[in-house]
Short mmCIF file of C-alpha atoms in Angstrom, two decimals:
data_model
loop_
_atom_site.label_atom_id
_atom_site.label_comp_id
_atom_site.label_asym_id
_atom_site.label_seq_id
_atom_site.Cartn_x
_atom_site.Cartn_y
_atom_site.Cartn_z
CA UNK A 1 -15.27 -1.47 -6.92
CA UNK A 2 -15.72 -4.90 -5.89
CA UNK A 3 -15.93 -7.81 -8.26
CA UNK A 4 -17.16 -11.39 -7.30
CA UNK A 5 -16.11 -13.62 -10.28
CA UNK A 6 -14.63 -17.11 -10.69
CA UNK A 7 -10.78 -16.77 -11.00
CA UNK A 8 -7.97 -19.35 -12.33
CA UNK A 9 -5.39 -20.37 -9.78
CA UNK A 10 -2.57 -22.64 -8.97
CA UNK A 11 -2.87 -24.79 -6.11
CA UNK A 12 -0.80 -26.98 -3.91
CA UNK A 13 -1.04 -29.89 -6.08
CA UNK A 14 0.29 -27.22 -9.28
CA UNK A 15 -2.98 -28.23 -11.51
CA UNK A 16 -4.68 -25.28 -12.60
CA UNK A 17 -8.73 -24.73 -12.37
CA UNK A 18 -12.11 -23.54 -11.46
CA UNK A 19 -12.13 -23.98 -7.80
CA UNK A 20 -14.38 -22.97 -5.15
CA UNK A 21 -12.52 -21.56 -2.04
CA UNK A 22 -14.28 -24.04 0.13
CA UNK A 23 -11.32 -26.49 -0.88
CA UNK A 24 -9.21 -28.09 1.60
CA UNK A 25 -5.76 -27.07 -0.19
CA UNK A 26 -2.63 -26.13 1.91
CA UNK A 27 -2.32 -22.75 -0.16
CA UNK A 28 -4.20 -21.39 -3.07
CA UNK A 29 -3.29 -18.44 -5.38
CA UNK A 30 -5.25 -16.63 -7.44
CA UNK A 31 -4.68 -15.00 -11.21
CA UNK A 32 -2.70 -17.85 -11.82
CA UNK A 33 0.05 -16.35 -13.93
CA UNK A 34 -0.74 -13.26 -13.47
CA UNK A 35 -2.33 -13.47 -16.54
CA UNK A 36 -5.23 -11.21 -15.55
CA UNK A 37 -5.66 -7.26 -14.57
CA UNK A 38 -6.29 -7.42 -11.68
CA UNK A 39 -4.74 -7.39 -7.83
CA UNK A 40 -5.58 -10.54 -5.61
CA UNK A 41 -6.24 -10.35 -2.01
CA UNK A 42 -6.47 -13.08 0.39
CA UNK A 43 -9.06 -13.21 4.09
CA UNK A 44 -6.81 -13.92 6.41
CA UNK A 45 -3.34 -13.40 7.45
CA UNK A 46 -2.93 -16.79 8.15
CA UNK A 47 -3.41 -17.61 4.03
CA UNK A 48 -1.08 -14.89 3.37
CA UNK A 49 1.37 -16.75 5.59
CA UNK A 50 1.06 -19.61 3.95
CA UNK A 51 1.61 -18.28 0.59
CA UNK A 52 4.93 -16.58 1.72
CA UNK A 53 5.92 -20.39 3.15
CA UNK A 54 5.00 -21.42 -0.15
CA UNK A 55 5.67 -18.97 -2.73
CA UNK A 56 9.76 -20.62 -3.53
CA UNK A 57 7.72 -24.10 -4.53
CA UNK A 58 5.65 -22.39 -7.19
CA UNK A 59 7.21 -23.06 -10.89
CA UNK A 60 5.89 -20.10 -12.12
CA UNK A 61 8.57 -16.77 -11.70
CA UNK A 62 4.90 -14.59 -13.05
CA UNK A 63 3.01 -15.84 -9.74
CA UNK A 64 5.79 -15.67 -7.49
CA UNK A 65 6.46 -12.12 -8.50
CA UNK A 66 2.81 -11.13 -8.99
CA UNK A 67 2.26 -12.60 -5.72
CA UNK A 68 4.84 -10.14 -4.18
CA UNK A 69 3.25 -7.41 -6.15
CA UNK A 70 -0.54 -7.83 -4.98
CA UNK A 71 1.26 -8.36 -1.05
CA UNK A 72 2.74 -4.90 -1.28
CA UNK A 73 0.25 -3.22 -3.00
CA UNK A 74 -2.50 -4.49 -0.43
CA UNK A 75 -0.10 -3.39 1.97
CA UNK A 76 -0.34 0.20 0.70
CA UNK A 77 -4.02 0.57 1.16
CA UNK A 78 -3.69 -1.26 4.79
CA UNK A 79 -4.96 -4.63 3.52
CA UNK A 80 -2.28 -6.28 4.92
CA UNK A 81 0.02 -5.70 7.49
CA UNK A 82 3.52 -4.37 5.66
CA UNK A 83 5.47 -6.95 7.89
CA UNK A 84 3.35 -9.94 6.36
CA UNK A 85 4.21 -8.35 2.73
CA UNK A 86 7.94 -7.91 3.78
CA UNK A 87 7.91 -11.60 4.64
CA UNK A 88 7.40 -12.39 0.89
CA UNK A 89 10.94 -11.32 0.08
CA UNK A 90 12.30 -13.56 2.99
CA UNK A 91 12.82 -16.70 0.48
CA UNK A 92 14.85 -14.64 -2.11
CA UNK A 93 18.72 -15.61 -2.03
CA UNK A 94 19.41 -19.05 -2.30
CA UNK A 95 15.82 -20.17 -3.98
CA UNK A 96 15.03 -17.35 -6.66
CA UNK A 97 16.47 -17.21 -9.90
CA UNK A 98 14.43 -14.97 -11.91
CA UNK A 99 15.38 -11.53 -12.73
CA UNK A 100 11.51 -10.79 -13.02
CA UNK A 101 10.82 -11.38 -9.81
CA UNK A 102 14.09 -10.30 -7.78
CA UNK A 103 13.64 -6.82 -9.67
CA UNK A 104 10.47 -6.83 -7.97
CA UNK A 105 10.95 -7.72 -4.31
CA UNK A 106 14.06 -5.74 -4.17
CA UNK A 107 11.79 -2.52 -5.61
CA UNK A 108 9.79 -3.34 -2.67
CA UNK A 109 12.52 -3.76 0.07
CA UNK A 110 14.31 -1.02 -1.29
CA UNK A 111 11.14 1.29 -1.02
CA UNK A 112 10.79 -0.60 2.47
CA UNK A 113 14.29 0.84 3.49
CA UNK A 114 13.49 4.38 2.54
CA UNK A 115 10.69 4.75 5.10
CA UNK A 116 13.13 4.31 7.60
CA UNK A 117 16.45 5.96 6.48
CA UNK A 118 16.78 8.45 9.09
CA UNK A 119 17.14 4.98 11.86
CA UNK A 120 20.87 4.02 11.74
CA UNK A 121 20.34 0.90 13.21
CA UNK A 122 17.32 -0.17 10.81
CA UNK A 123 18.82 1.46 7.77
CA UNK A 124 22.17 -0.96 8.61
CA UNK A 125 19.73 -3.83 8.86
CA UNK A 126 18.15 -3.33 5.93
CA UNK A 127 21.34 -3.06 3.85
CA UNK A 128 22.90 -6.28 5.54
CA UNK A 129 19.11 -7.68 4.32
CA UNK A 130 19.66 -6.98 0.93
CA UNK A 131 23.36 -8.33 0.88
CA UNK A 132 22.18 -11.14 1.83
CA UNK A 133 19.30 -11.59 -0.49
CA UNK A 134 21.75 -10.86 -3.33
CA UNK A 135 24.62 -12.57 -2.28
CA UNK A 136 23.87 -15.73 -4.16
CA UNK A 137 23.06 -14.17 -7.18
CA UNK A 138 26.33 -12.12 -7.54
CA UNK A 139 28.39 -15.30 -6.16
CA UNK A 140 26.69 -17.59 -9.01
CA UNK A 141 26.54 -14.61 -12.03
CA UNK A 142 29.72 -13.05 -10.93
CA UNK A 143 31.16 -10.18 -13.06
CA UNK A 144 31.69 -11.93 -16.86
CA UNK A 145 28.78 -12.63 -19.46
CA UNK A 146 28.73 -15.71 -21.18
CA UNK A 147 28.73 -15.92 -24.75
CA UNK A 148 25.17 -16.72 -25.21
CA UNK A 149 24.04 -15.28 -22.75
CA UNK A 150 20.25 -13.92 -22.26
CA UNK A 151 19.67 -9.87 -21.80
CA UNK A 152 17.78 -10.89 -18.16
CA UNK A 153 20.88 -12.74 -17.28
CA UNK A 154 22.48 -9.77 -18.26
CA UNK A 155 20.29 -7.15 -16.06
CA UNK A 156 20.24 -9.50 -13.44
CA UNK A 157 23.94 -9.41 -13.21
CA UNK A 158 24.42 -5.39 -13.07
CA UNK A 159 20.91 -5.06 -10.63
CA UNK A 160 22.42 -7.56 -8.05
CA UNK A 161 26.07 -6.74 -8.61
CA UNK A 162 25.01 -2.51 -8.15
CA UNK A 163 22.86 -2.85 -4.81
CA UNK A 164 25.13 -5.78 -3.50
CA UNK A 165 28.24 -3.37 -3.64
CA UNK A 166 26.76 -0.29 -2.57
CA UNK A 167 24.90 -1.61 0.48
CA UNK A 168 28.05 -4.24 1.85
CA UNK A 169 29.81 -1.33 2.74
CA UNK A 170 33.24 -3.21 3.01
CA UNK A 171 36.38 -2.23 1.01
CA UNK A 172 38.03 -5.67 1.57
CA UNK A 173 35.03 -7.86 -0.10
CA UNK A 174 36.32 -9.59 -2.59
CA UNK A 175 33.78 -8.16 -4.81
CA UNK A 176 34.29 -4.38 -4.35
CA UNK A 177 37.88 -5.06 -5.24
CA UNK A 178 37.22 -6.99 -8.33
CA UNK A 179 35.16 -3.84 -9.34
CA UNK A 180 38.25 -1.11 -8.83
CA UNK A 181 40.60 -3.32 -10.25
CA UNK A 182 38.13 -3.14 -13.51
CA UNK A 183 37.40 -0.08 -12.91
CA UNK A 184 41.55 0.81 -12.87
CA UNK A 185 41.95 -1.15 -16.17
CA UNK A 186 39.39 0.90 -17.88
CA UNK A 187 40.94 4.43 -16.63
CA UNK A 188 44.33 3.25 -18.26
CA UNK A 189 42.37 2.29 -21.63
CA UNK A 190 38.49 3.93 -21.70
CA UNK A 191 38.44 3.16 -25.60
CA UNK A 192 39.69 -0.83 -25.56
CA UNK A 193 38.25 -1.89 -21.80
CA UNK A 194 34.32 -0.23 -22.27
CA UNK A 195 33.29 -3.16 -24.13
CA UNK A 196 34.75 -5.73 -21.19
CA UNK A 197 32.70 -3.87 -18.82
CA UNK A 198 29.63 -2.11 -21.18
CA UNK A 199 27.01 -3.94 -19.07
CA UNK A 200 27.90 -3.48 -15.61
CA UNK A 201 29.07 -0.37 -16.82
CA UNK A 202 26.87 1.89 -14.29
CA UNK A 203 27.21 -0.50 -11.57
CA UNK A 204 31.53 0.16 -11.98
CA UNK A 205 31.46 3.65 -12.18
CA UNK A 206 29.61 4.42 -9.23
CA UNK A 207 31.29 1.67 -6.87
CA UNK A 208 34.98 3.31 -8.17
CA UNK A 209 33.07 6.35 -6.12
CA UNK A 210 31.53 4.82 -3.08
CA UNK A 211 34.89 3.17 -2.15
CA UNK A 212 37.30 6.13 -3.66
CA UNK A 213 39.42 5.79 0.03
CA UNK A 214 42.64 7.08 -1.98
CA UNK A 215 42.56 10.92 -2.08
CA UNK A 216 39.46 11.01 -4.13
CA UNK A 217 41.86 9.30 -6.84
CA UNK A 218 38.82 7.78 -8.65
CA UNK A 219 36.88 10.88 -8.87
CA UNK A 220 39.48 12.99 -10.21
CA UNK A 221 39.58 9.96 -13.13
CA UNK A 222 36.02 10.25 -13.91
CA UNK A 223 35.77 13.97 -13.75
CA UNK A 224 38.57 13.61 -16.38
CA UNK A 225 36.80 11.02 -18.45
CA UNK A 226 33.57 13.45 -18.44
CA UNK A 227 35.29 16.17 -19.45
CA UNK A 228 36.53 14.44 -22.62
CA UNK A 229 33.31 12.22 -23.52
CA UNK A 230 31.01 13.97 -25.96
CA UNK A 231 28.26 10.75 -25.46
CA UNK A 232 25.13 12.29 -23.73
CA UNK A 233 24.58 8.59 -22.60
CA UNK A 234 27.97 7.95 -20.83
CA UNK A 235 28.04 12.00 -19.83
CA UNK A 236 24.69 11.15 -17.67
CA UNK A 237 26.45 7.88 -16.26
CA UNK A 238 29.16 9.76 -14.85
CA UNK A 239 27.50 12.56 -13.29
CA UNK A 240 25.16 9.97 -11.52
CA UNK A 241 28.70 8.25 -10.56
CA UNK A 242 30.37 11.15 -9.04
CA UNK A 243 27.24 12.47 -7.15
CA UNK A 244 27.95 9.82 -5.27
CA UNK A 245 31.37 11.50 -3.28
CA UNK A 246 31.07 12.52 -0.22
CA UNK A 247 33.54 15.84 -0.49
CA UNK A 248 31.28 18.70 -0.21
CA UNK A 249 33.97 20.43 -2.42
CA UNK A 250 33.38 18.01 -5.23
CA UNK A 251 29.68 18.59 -4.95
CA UNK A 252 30.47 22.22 -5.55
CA UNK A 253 32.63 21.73 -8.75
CA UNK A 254 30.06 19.88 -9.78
CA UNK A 255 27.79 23.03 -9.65
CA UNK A 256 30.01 25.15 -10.58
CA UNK A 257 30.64 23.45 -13.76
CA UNK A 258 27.14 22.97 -14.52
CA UNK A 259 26.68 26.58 -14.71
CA UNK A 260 29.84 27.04 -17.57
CA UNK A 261 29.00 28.04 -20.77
CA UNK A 262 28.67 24.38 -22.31
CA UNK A 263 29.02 22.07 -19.73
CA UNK A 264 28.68 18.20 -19.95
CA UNK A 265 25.19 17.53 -19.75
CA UNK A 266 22.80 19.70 -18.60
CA UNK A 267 23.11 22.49 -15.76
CA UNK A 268 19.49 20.70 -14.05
CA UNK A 269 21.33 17.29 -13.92
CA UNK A 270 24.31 17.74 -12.12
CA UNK A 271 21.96 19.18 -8.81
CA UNK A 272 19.48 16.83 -9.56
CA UNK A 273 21.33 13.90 -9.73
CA UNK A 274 23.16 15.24 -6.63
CA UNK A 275 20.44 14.73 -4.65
CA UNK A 276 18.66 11.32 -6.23
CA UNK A 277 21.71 9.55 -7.07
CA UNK A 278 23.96 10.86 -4.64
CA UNK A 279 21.66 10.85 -1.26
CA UNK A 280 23.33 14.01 -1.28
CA UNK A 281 19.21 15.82 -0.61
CA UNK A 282 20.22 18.18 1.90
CA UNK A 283 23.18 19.04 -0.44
CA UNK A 284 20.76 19.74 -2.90
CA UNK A 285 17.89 21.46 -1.26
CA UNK A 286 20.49 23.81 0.28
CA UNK A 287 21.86 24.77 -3.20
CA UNK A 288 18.85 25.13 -5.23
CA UNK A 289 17.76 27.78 -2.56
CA UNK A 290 21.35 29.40 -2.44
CA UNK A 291 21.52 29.57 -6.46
CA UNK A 292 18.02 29.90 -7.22
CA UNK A 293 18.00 33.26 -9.29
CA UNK A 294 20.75 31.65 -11.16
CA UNK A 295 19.23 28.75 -12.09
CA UNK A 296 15.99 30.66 -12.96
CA UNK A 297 17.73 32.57 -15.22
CA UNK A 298 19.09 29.96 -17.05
CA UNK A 299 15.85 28.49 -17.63
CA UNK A 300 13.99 31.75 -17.48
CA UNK A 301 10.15 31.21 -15.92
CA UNK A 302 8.50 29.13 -19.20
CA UNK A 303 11.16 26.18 -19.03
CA UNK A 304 9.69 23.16 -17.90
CA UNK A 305 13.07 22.25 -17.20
CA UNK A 306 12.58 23.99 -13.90
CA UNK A 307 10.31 21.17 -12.80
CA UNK A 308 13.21 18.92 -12.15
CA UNK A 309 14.88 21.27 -9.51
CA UNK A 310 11.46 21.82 -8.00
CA UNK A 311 11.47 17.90 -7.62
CA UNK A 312 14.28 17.91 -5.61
CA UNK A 313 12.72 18.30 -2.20
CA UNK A 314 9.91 16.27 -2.86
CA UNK A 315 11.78 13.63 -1.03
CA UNK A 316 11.82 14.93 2.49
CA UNK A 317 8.86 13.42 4.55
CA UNK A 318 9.01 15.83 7.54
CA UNK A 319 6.54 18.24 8.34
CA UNK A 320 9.34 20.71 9.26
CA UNK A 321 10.82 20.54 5.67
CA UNK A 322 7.38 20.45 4.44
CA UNK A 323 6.88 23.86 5.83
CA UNK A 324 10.08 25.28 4.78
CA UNK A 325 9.56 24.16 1.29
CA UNK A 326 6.30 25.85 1.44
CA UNK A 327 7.51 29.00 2.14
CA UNK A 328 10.77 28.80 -0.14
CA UNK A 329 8.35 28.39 -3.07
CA UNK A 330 5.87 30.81 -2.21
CA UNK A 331 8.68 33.35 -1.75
CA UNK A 332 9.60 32.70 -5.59
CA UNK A 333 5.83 33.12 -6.91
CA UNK A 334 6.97 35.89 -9.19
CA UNK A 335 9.86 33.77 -11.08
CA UNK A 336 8.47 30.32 -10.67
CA UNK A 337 6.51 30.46 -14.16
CA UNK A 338 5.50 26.78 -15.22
CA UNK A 339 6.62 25.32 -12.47
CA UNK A 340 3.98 26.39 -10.00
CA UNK A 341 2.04 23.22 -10.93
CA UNK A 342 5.13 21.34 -9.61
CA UNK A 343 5.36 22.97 -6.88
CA UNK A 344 1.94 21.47 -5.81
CA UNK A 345 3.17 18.41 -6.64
CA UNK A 346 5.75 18.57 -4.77
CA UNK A 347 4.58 19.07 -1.58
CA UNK A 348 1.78 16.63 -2.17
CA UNK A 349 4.30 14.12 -2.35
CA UNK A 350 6.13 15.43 0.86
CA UNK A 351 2.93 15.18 2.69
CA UNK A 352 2.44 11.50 1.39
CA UNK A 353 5.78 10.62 2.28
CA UNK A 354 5.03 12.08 5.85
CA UNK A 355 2.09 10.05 5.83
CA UNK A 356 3.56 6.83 4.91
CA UNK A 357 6.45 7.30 7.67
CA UNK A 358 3.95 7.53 10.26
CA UNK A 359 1.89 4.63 9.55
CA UNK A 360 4.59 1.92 8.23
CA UNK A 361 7.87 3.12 9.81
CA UNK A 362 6.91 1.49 13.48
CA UNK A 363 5.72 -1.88 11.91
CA UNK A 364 9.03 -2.18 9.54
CA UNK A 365 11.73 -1.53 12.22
CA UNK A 366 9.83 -4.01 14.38
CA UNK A 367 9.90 -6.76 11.83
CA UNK A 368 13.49 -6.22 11.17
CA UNK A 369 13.94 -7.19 14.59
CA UNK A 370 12.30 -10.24 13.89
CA UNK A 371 15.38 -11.36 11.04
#
């Protein structure tokens, strides 16, 4: 539904009104703080242009995130053109400060990446693109909290600091070996260094994995460390840390030690994370096929728990996986139980995924070119 109705906005000369449209202003923007319900779209590409020119001079971090918001969710339902909301994220970096509103465009540009993660080339582009919009941030915040410092200082720190190390894919940055050295120091003394490190914690644990080039040295650590912690919390921090090897015969410990008798954490976790904290989804897929009677034993056919494996493929947005999940599932009527309905799910979401690839992957790997 379609509402006509005056609306408050900020405008070029950052006073705030009732204006008519009619207005000769070099950029207007609508829901002016976002402080309304409501998604704003603008007539022309050209205005939306101007706005993404514009959007580092507004003083408000609730209209230059909400702005980014209503660009990518008009992009969704073809509104806008996804290269024109992709453009809104070009000023991060250098000129954005606000946890608030780098949570959000990086959301977006992260969600941008996944729609073309099977293209090398773009997928390498889009990781140098998100180095370099977090650069800044991780140079200025670096690793150590202040005293006083504010919790969105705080999450801003571990969010940039997490995507900046995982995506600059270089052993020798001075940052990735900042975080093994920390990460070293708290293998030595888990008990005395967890409080130097408790909120980046996440963000150490899983780059100690990504860059584990010495025998699998760090893994072999942290399996150690999860054997002996009896905190759920830290238990789930782990497994989503060592998901991330790339030995295929660490994936199967991992398994196999899901299924013992009390394992750390639950037996669902250790696959599931596999696949959505790893990027291990073949991995996964391949496995919860292979060991399927096993784990629908363990969870017999009225666990809900079994929705969370039957997740697992919902990530795949090819019409070939989309049929072979099909017929996996229907092969498995008779012990699926309660998960049937998320089976359904599930291969809704494949077929939006498919979807989604088809219309938006050409568009994004052609304004990547344009960086």
């Amino acid at each position: 539904r379609l509402w006509r109705c005056s609306i408050e906005a900020v405008v070029s000369t950052q006073s705030t009104g009732e204006i008519t449209l009619a207005e000769d202003y070099d950029w207007v923007k609508g829901n002016a703080g976002a402080n309304f319900y409501y998604l704003t779209n603008y007539a022309t590409v050209d205005m939306w242009s101007g706005l993404a020119d514009a959007i580092q001079d507004m003083p408000a971090a609730t209209d230059r995130m909400s702005l980014i918001y209503d660009a990518f969710s008009m992009a969704k339902i073809d509104k806008l053109d996804y290269a024109t909301a992709l453009d809104m994220t070009k000023y991060i970096g250098d000129n954005e400060g606000e946890y608030v509103v780098m949570s959000r465009a990086l959301s977006e540009v992260l969600s941008a990446a996944d729609l073309v993660k099977d293209d090398k080339n773009a997928a390498q582009l889009f990781k140098n693109y998100i180095v370099d919009m977090l650069e800044p941030t991780v140079q200025k915040l670096g690793f150590t909290a202040a005293s006083d410092e504010s919790i969105t200082i705080s999450k801003m720190r571990d969010m940039a600091l997490r995507n900046y190390l995982k995506n600059v894919g270089n052993s020798t940055n001075e940052y990735v070996i900042t975080a093994l050295e920390m990460f070293d120091k708290f293998v030595l003394d888990p008990v005395g260094e967890k409080s130097t490190i408790k909120d980046i914690f996440t963000t150490i644990t899983r780059t100690a994995i990504i860059y584990d080039s010495n025998g699998d040295e760090n893994w072999s650590s942290m399996w150690d460390l999860l054997q002996k912690s009896d905190w759920e919390a830290d238990q789930k921090k782990y497994i989503a840390a060592l998901s991330r090897t790339n030995s295929t015969d660490k994936l199967d410990r991992m398994v196999d030690a899901s299924f013992e008798e009390k394992p750390k954490g639950d037996c669902w976790r250790y696959l599931s994370y596999i696949s959505s904290q790893g990027g291990h989804l073949e991995y996964a897929w391949q496995t919860l096929q292979d060991r399927w009677d096993d784990y629908a034993t363990k969870y017999n056919s009225t666990s809900f728990t079994m929705g969370y494996l039957i997740e697992i493929p919902a990530d795949f947005d090819t019409e070939d996986k989309y049929t072979q999940v099909k017929k996996f599932f229907d092969s498995k009527s008779d012990n699926i139980g309660t998960g049937l309905k998320t089976v359904s799910e599930t291969l809704a979401t494949i077929k939006n995924n498919i979807e989604k690839r088809k219309k938006y992957g050409t568009v994004i790997k052609n304004w990547l070119t344009t960086l």
